[in-house]
């Protein structure tokens, strides 16, 4: 339990430092920062999958066209999200980006309720 709290605290601290880091790199184009992040994330994923020997899911995904389209769409949305965030930090719109990240989960819940017809419990409505 304590390790989880430590890791969560470190993750939130790192998340809080990202705007300072991106702001310090204003000379670098946002798309270059995004591409750098994508390459390092891919390398990290390959290393983790290699160490854990968890490659069995990959041929199934590559064979399933619909699943591959969903993964690609997810990757594009995530890339757009990070691209806008990096651009906002580089443009001095850190508060705007932070507000967007605060509001995003609320919008997701509303969309799930409206589009997917999910029913929220009382505690979820209260939150």
PDB file of C-alpha atoms in Angstrom:
ATOM      1  CA  UNK A   1       0.000   0.000   0.000  1.00  0.00           C
ATOM      2  CA  UNK A   2       2.765   2.448   0.925  1.00  0.00           C
ATOM      3  CA  UNK A   3       4.643   1.808  -2.320  1.00  0.00           C
ATOM      4  CA  UNK A   4       1.509   2.674  -4.282  1.00  0.00           C
ATOM      5  CA  UNK A   5       1.185   5.977  -2.459  1.00  0.00           C
ATOM      6  CA  UNK A   6       4.854   6.740  -3.053  1.00  0.00           C
ATOM      7  CA  UNK A   7       4.564   5.947  -6.761  1.00  0.00           C
ATOM      8  CA  UNK A   8       1.367   7.982  -7.079  1.00  0.00           C
ATOM      9  CA  UNK A   9       3.012  10.927  -5.321  1.00  0.00           C
ATOM     10  CA  UNK A  10       6.040  10.697  -7.601  1.00  0.00           C
ATOM     11  CA  UNK A  11       3.807  10.505 -10.668  1.00  0.00           C
ATOM     12  CA  UNK A  12       1.850  13.599  -9.638  1.00  0.00           C
ATOM     13  CA  UNK A  13       5.076  15.455  -8.785  1.00  0.00           C
ATOM     14  CA  UNK A  14       6.493  14.566 -12.191  1.00  0.00           C
ATOM     15  CA  UNK A  15       3.244  15.663 -13.825  1.00  0.00           C
ATOM     16  CA  UNK A  16       3.538  18.978 -11.987  1.00  0.00           C
ATOM     17  CA  UNK A  17       7.097  19.494 -13.255  1.00  0.00           C
ATOM     18  CA  UNK A  18       6.265  18.752 -16.909  1.00  0.00           C
ATOM     19  CA  UNK A  19       5.062  22.303 -17.673  1.00  0.00           C
ATOM     20  CA  UNK A  20       8.318  23.743 -16.336  1.00  0.00           C
ATOM     21  CA  UNK A  21      10.293  21.265 -18.421  1.00  0.00           C
ATOM     22  CA  UNK A  22       8.327  21.964 -21.603  1.00  0.00           C
ATOM     23  CA  UNK A  23       8.464  25.714 -20.994  1.00  0.00           C
ATOM     24  CA  UNK A  24      12.264  25.495 -20.755  1.00  0.00           C
ATOM     25  CA  UNK A  25      12.318  23.912 -24.210  1.00  0.00           C
ATOM     26  CA  UNK A  26      10.496  26.692 -26.072  1.00  0.00           C
ATOM     27  CA  UNK A  27      13.204  26.710 -28.770  1.00  0.00           C
ATOM     28  CA  UNK A  28      12.249  23.149 -29.700  1.00  0.00           C
ATOM     29  CA  UNK A  29       9.138  22.744 -31.830  1.00  0.00           C
ATOM     30  CA  UNK A  30       6.254  21.018 -30.014  1.00  0.00           C
ATOM     31  CA  UNK A  31       6.024  18.303 -32.672  1.00  0.00           C
ATOM     32  CA  UNK A  32       9.698  17.451 -32.103  1.00  0.00           C
ATOM     33  CA  UNK A  33       9.094  17.093 -28.364  1.00  0.00           C
ATOM     34  CA  UNK A  34       6.090  14.910 -29.110  1.00  0.00           C
ATOM     35  CA  UNK A  35       8.044  12.710 -31.502  1.00  0.00           C
ATOM     36  CA  UNK A  36      10.845  12.403 -28.958  1.00  0.00           C
ATOM     37  CA  UNK A  37       8.332  11.308 -26.326  1.00  0.00           C
ATOM     38  CA  UNK A  38       6.792   8.795 -28.725  1.00  0.00           C
ATOM     39  CA  UNK A  39      10.148   7.223 -29.592  1.00  0.00           C
ATOM     40  CA  UNK A  40      11.218   6.902 -25.939  1.00  0.00           C
ATOM     41  CA  UNK A  41       7.813   5.490 -24.971  1.00  0.00           C
ATOM     42  CA  UNK A  42       8.078   2.899 -27.762  1.00  0.00           C
ATOM     43  CA  UNK A  43      11.577   1.891 -26.661  1.00  0.00           C
ATOM     44  CA  UNK A  44      10.435   1.626 -23.049  1.00  0.00           C
ATOM     45  CA  UNK A  45       7.457  -0.530 -24.088  1.00  0.00           C
ATOM     46  CA  UNK A  46       9.658  -2.848 -26.158  1.00  0.00           C
ATOM     47  CA  UNK A  47      12.069  -3.286 -23.238  1.00  0.00           C
ATOM     48  CA  UNK A  48       9.240  -4.010 -20.769  1.00  0.00           C
ATOM     49  CA  UNK A  49       7.572  -6.485 -23.147  1.00  0.00           C
ATOM     50  CA  UNK A  50      10.913  -8.170 -23.818  1.00  0.00           C
ATOM     51  CA  UNK A  51      11.751  -8.493 -20.127  1.00  0.00           C
ATOM     52  CA  UNK A  52       8.296  -9.871 -19.326  1.00  0.00           C
ATOM     53  CA  UNK A  53       8.114 -11.987 -22.506  1.00  0.00           C
ATOM     54  CA  UNK A  54       4.610 -10.769 -23.288  1.00  0.00           C
ATOM     55  CA  UNK A  55       4.524 -10.781 -27.065  1.00  0.00           C
ATOM     56  CA  UNK A  56       1.675 -13.272 -27.582  1.00  0.00           C
ATOM     57  CA  UNK A  57      -1.008 -10.596 -27.942  1.00  0.00           C
ATOM     58  CA  UNK A  58       0.751  -8.785 -30.795  1.00  0.00           C
ATOM     59  CA  UNK A  59       0.025 -11.236 -33.691  1.00  0.00           C
ATOM     60  CA  UNK A  60      -3.657 -11.375 -32.688  1.00  0.00           C
ATOM     61  CA  UNK A  61      -3.929  -7.578 -32.761  1.00  0.00           C
ATOM     62  CA  UNK A  62      -2.140  -7.306 -36.092  1.00  0.00           C
ATOM     63  CA  UNK A  63      -4.502  -9.908 -37.575  1.00  0.00           C
ATOM     64  CA  UNK A  64      -7.666  -8.217 -36.251  1.00  0.00           C
ATOM     65  CA  UNK A  65      -8.247  -5.200 -38.491  1.00  0.00           C
ATOM     66  CA  UNK A  66     -10.982  -3.685 -36.316  1.00  0.00           C
ATOM     67  CA  UNK A  67      -8.837  -3.888 -33.188  1.00  0.00           C
ATOM     68  CA  UNK A  68      -5.879  -2.409 -35.061  1.00  0.00           C
ATOM     69  CA  UNK A  69      -8.059   0.513 -36.188  1.00  0.00           C
ATOM     70  CA  UNK A  70      -9.165   1.096 -32.576  1.00  0.00           C
ATOM     71  CA  UNK A  71      -5.555   1.047 -31.346  1.00  0.00           C
ATOM     72  CA  UNK A  72      -4.530   3.448 -34.125  1.00  0.00           C
ATOM     73  CA  UNK A  73      -7.397   5.826 -33.324  1.00  0.00           C
ATOM     74  CA  UNK A  74      -6.473   5.704 -29.652  1.00  0.00           C
ATOM     75  CA  UNK A  75      -2.834   6.476 -30.469  1.00  0.00           C
ATOM     76  CA  UNK A  76      -3.850   9.417 -32.662  1.00  0.00           C
ATOM     77  CA  UNK A  77      -6.116  10.893 -29.991  1.00  0.00           C
ATOM     78  CA  UNK A  78      -3.416  10.477 -27.360  1.00  0.00           C
ATOM     79  CA  UNK A  79      -0.833  12.081 -29.668  1.00  0.00           C
ATOM     80  CA  UNK A  80      -3.136  15.036 -30.312  1.00  0.00           C
ATOM     81  CA  UNK A  81      -3.718  15.359 -26.572  1.00  0.00           C
ATOM     82  CA  UNK A  82       0.002  15.455 -25.802  1.00  0.00           C
ATOM     83  CA  UNK A  83       0.726  17.711 -28.763  1.00  0.00           C
ATOM     84  CA  UNK A  84      -1.786  20.295 -27.569  1.00  0.00           C
ATOM     85  CA  UNK A  85      -0.458  20.028 -24.017  1.00  0.00           C
ATOM     86  CA  UNK A  86       3.142  20.571 -25.120  1.00  0.00           C
ATOM     87  CA  UNK A  87       2.098  23.463 -27.363  1.00  0.00           C
ATOM     88  CA  UNK A  88       0.133  25.045 -24.511  1.00  0.00           C
ATOM     89  CA  UNK A  89       3.099  24.803 -22.145  1.00  0.00           C
ATOM     90  CA  UNK A  90       5.484  26.233 -24.751  1.00  0.00           C
ATOM     91  CA  UNK A  91       3.063  29.077 -25.486  1.00  0.00           C
ATOM     92  CA  UNK A  92       2.737  30.119 -21.868  1.00  0.00           C
ATOM     93  CA  UNK A  93      -0.786  28.701 -21.523  1.00  0.00           C
ATOM     94  CA  UNK A  94      -0.001  26.384 -18.640  1.00  0.00           C
ATOM     95  CA  UNK A  95      -3.075  27.372 -16.620  1.00  0.00           C
ATOM     96  CA  UNK A  96      -5.294  26.801 -19.666  1.00  0.00           C
ATOM     97  CA  UNK A  97      -3.770  23.353 -20.201  1.00  0.00           C
ATOM     98  CA  UNK A  98      -4.190  22.505 -16.521  1.00  0.00           C
ATOM     99  CA  UNK A  99      -7.839  23.551 -16.605  1.00  0.00           C
ATOM    100  CA  UNK A 100      -8.349  21.378 -19.678  1.00  0.00           C
ATOM    101  CA  UNK A 101      -6.893  18.379 -17.872  1.00  0.00           C
ATOM    102  CA  UNK A 102      -9.130  19.104 -14.888  1.00  0.00           C
ATOM    103  CA  UNK A 103     -12.289  19.346 -17.002  1.00  0.00           C
ATOM    104  CA  UNK A 104     -11.495  16.413 -19.320  1.00  0.00           C
ATOM    105  CA  UNK A 105     -12.612  13.608 -16.935  1.00  0.00           C
ATOM    106  CA  UNK A 106     -15.864  15.452 -16.279  1.00  0.00           C
ATOM    107  CA  UNK A 107     -16.553  15.705 -20.000  1.00  0.00           C
ATOM    108  CA  UNK A 108     -15.730  11.997 -20.388  1.00  0.00           C
ATOM    109  CA  UNK A 109     -18.275  11.076 -17.719  1.00  0.00           C
ATOM    110  CA  UNK A 110     -20.967  13.239 -19.341  1.00  0.00           C
ATOM    111  CA  UNK A 111     -20.237  11.698 -22.753  1.00  0.00           C
ATOM    112  CA  UNK A 112     -20.382   8.189 -21.275  1.00  0.00           C
ATOM    113  CA  UNK A 113     -23.751   8.974 -19.742  1.00  0.00           C
ATOM    114  CA  UNK A 114     -25.167  10.573 -22.893  1.00  0.00           C
ATOM    115  CA  UNK A 115     -23.599   8.506 -25.679  1.00  0.00           C
ATOM    116  CA  UNK A 116     -23.090   5.110 -24.032  1.00  0.00           C
ATOM    117  CA  UNK A 117     -26.168   5.436 -21.770  1.00  0.00           C
ATOM    118  CA  UNK A 118     -24.163   4.550 -18.660  1.00  0.00           C
ATOM    119  CA  UNK A 119     -26.002   5.000 -15.394  1.00  0.00           C
ATOM    120  CA  UNK A 120     -24.150   6.732 -12.598  1.00  0.00           C
ATOM    121  CA  UNK A 121     -24.581   5.724  -8.965  1.00  0.00           C
ATOM    122  CA  UNK A 122     -25.424   8.371  -6.354  1.00  0.00           C
ATOM    123  CA  UNK A 123     -21.804   8.647  -5.166  1.00  0.00           C
ATOM    124  CA  UNK A 124     -20.645   9.130  -8.755  1.00  0.00           C
ATOM    125  CA  UNK A 125     -23.163  11.943  -9.294  1.00  0.00           C
ATOM    126  CA  UNK A 126     -22.005  13.540  -6.058  1.00  0.00           C
ATOM    127  CA  UNK A 127     -18.363  13.355  -7.134  1.00  0.00           C
TER     128      UNK A 127
END
